[in-house]
Amino acid sequence: MHRRSLLLGALAPAALSTPALATQRTAPGLRRLTLRHAATGARFNGVYHDGRNVDPRALSDISTVLADSRSGTVHAFDPTVIDFLWEAGQRARWRGEFLVVSGFRTPETNALVCGAGNSQHLTARALDVCLPTAQLPGFADAALEMRRGGVGVYNSRSFVHLDSGPVRRWGDVPGGASGSSAPRPAPEDPIARIAEAWAAARRN
């Protein structure tokens, strides 16, 4: 009897530690992003989310990187659209740097680049991301399948617009597994003119 008690006592610590080990194995992973603003060269490379919560300091750094590139005005970015970008990248198996053409815009900058009057960029809830031609269809498909917010696809300019507004789609929206596209009217920014508009804005 005494021997059995000793054996049970020896096993007890291992039994108690099992839930802790299981928790470690199933703990959500860290979310890492690498972003660079095409106009300013500002860059963020690091963990912005621990799997449960956004890191406020990292989000502040991201907001600085995605500031209005003409005036330098910083606006706190909506973490929902950052998560949208991260998850679309994960689904598309994107492992590189995200080149952001446009993040937050002031009303003045938005007008200069012909942005819509109600653009999500005005409230730091939108990103225009430039992707290589070969990777763009897969990334766009992943974002569209998520039905997380607005997705605008512009194959001819290698842009994908993501925002955390209402679910909608426009532009050269990929259709089917083949990745073929069918042009649709764009209710958001006319990306076909944005490169020229940015060039003009930066000269002012």
Coordinates of C-alpha atoms in Angstrom, one line a residue:
M1 CA 0.0 0.0 0.0
H2 CA 2.8 2.3 0.9
R3 CA 4.6 1.5 -2.3
R4 CA 1.5 2.2 -4.4
S5 CA 1.1 5.6 -2.7
L6 CA 4.7 6.5 -3.5
L7 CA 4.1 5.5 -7.2
L8 CA 1.0 7.6 -7.5
G9 CA 2.8 10.5 -5.9
A10 CA 5.6 10.2 -8.4
L11 CA 3.2 10.2 -11.3
A12 CA 1.1 13.2 -10.1
P13 CA 3.5 16.0 -11.2
A14 CA 3.6 14.5 -14.7
A15 CA -0.1 14.3 -14.9
L16 CA -0.5 17.9 -13.7
S17 CA 2.0 19.2 -16.2
T18 CA 0.2 17.6 -19.2
P19 CA -2.5 20.4 -19.7
A20 CA 0.3 23.0 -19.7
L21 CA 2.2 21.1 -22.4
A22 CA -1.0 20.8 -24.5
T23 CA -1.6 24.5 -24.1
Q24 CA 1.9 25.2 -25.4
R25 CA 1.5 23.0 -28.4
T26 CA -1.9 24.6 -29.4
A27 CA -0.9 28.2 -28.6
P28 CA -1.7 30.5 -31.5
G29 CA 1.3 31.6 -33.6
L30 CA 2.8 35.0 -33.9
R31 CA 1.9 37.2 -36.8
R32 CA 4.8 38.8 -38.6
L33 CA 4.7 41.3 -41.4
T34 CA 7.2 43.1 -43.6
L35 CA 5.9 46.3 -45.1
R36 CA 7.5 49.1 -47.1
H37 CA 5.9 52.3 -48.4
A38 CA 6.8 52.7 -52.0
A39 CA 6.8 56.5 -51.8
T40 CA 8.8 57.1 -48.6
G41 CA 10.8 53.9 -48.2
A42 CA 9.6 53.6 -44.6
R43 CA 9.6 50.0 -43.5
F44 CA 8.2 47.8 -40.8
N45 CA 9.5 44.3 -40.2
G46 CA 8.4 42.4 -37.2
V47 CA 5.7 40.8 -35.1
Y48 CA 2.6 42.9 -34.8
H49 CA 0.2 40.3 -33.2
D50 CA 0.9 37.6 -30.6
G51 CA -2.0 35.4 -31.9
R52 CA -4.5 36.9 -29.4
N53 CA -3.9 40.6 -29.4
V54 CA -2.4 43.3 -31.5
D55 CA 0.8 44.8 -30.1
P56 CA 0.0 48.5 -29.7
R57 CA 3.6 49.6 -30.2
A58 CA 3.9 47.6 -33.4
L59 CA 0.6 49.0 -34.6
S60 CA 1.9 52.5 -33.9
D61 CA 5.1 51.7 -36.0
I62 CA 2.9 50.4 -38.8
S63 CA 0.8 53.5 -38.7
T64 CA 3.9 55.6 -39.1
V65 CA 5.1 53.6 -42.0
L66 CA 1.7 53.9 -43.7
A67 CA 1.4 57.7 -43.0
D68 CA 0.3 60.1 -45.8
S69 CA 3.4 60.2 -48.0
R70 CA 2.8 63.8 -49.1
S71 CA 2.3 65.5 -45.8
G72 CA 3.7 62.9 -43.3
T73 CA 0.4 62.9 -41.3
V74 CA 0.0 59.8 -39.2
H75 CA -3.3 58.2 -38.5
A76 CA -3.8 55.1 -36.3
F77 CA -4.4 52.3 -38.7
D78 CA -7.3 49.9 -38.3
P79 CA -5.8 46.6 -37.2
T80 CA -8.6 44.7 -39.0
V81 CA -7.2 45.6 -42.4
I82 CA -3.7 44.7 -41.3
D83 CA -5.0 41.3 -40.3
F84 CA -6.8 41.1 -43.7
L85 CA -3.4 41.7 -45.4
W86 CA -1.6 39.2 -43.2
E87 CA -4.2 36.4 -43.6
A88 CA -4.5 36.9 -47.4
G89 CA -0.7 36.6 -47.5
Q90 CA -0.7 33.4 -45.5
R91 CA -3.4 31.8 -47.7
A92 CA -1.5 32.8 -50.8
R93 CA 1.8 31.6 -49.3
W94 CA 3.3 35.0 -49.7
R95 CA 6.7 35.2 -47.9
G96 CA 8.1 38.4 -49.2
E97 CA 7.9 42.1 -48.4
F98 CA 4.6 43.9 -49.1
L99 CA 5.1 47.0 -51.1
V100 CA 2.4 49.5 -50.1
V101 CA 1.6 52.1 -52.7
S102 CA -0.9 54.0 -50.6
G103 CA -2.0 53.7 -47.0
F104 CA -3.5 56.6 -45.1
R105 CA -4.4 59.7 -47.1
T106 CA -5.4 63.2 -46.0
P107 CA -8.3 64.7 -47.9
E108 CA -5.9 66.9 -49.8
T109 CA -3.7 63.9 -50.9
N110 CA -6.8 61.9 -51.7
A111 CA -8.0 64.6 -54.0
L112 CA -4.6 64.9 -55.7
V113 CA -4.6 61.1 -56.5
C114 CA -8.3 61.2 -57.7
G115 CA -9.4 59.1 -54.7
A116 CA -13.1 58.6 -54.1
G117 CA -14.7 61.1 -51.7
N118 CA -15.6 58.3 -49.3
S119 CA -12.4 56.4 -49.7
Q120 CA -11.4 54.0 -46.9
H121 CA -7.9 55.5 -47.1
L122 CA -9.2 58.6 -45.4
T123 CA -9.8 56.7 -42.2
A124 CA -6.7 54.5 -42.4
R125 CA -8.8 51.4 -43.2
A126 CA -7.3 50.7 -46.7
L127 CA -4.1 49.5 -48.3
D128 CA -3.1 49.5 -52.0
V129 CA -0.5 46.7 -52.3
C130 CA 1.8 46.2 -55.3
L131 CA 2.5 42.6 -56.2
P132 CA 4.6 40.8 -58.9
T133 CA 2.4 39.8 -61.9
A134 CA 2.9 36.1 -61.2
Q135 CA 1.8 36.3 -57.6
L136 CA -1.1 38.8 -58.0
P137 CA -3.9 36.4 -59.1
G138 CA -3.2 34.0 -56.2
F139 CA -3.2 36.8 -53.6
A140 CA -6.3 38.4 -55.1
D141 CA -8.2 35.0 -55.1
A142 CA -7.2 34.5 -51.5
A143 CA -8.4 37.9 -50.5
L144 CA -11.7 37.6 -52.4
E145 CA -12.4 34.1 -50.8
M146 CA -12.1 35.6 -47.3
R147 CA -15.0 38.0 -47.9
R148 CA -13.5 40.2 -45.2
G149 CA -14.0 43.7 -46.7
G150 CA -13.4 45.5 -50.0
V151 CA -11.1 44.0 -52.6
G152 CA -10.2 45.8 -55.8
V153 CA -8.0 44.0 -58.3
Y154 CA -6.0 45.8 -61.0
N155 CA -3.9 43.4 -63.0
S156 CA -2.6 45.9 -65.5
R157 CA -1.0 48.0 -62.7
S158 CA -0.2 45.0 -60.4
F159 CA -2.3 46.5 -57.6
V160 CA -4.6 44.9 -55.1
H161 CA -6.7 47.2 -52.9
L162 CA -7.8 45.8 -49.5
D163 CA -10.0 47.6 -46.9
S164 CA -12.0 46.8 -43.8
G165 CA -15.2 48.4 -45.1
P166 CA -18.3 46.5 -46.4
V167 CA -17.7 43.3 -48.4
R168 CA -17.5 44.2 -52.1
R169 CA -15.3 43.5 -55.1
W170 CA -14.4 45.4 -58.3
G171 CA -11.7 45.8 -60.9
D172 CA -10.2 42.8 -62.8
V173 CA -11.7 40.3 -60.4
P174 CA -10.2 36.8 -61.0
G175 CA -12.8 34.2 -61.8
G176 CA -12.5 30.5 -61.2
A177 CA -9.5 28.3 -60.6
S178 CA -7.9 29.4 -63.9
G179 CA -7.4 32.9 -62.6
S180 CA -9.0 34.5 -65.6
S181 CA -10.3 38.0 -65.2
A182 CA -13.4 40.0 -66.2
P183 CA -13.3 43.8 -65.8
R184 CA -16.0 45.3 -63.6
P185 CA -16.8 48.9 -62.7
A186 CA -14.7 50.3 -59.8
P187 CA -16.6 52.2 -57.1
E188 CA -13.3 53.1 -55.3
D189 CA -10.1 54.7 -56.5
P190 CA -9.3 54.8 -60.3
I191 CA -6.0 52.9 -59.9
A192 CA -5.3 53.2 -63.6
R193 CA -4.4 56.8 -63.0
I194 CA -2.8 56.6 -59.6
A195 CA 0.8 56.3 -60.6
E196 CA 0.7 59.5 -62.7
A197 CA -1.3 61.3 -60.0
W198 CA 1.2 60.3 -57.3
A199 CA 4.1 61.6 -59.4
A200 CA 2.3 65.0 -59.8
A201 CA 1.5 65.1 -56.1
R202 CA 5.1 64.5 -55.1
R203 CA 6.3 67.4 -57.3
N204 CA 4.0 69.9 -55.4

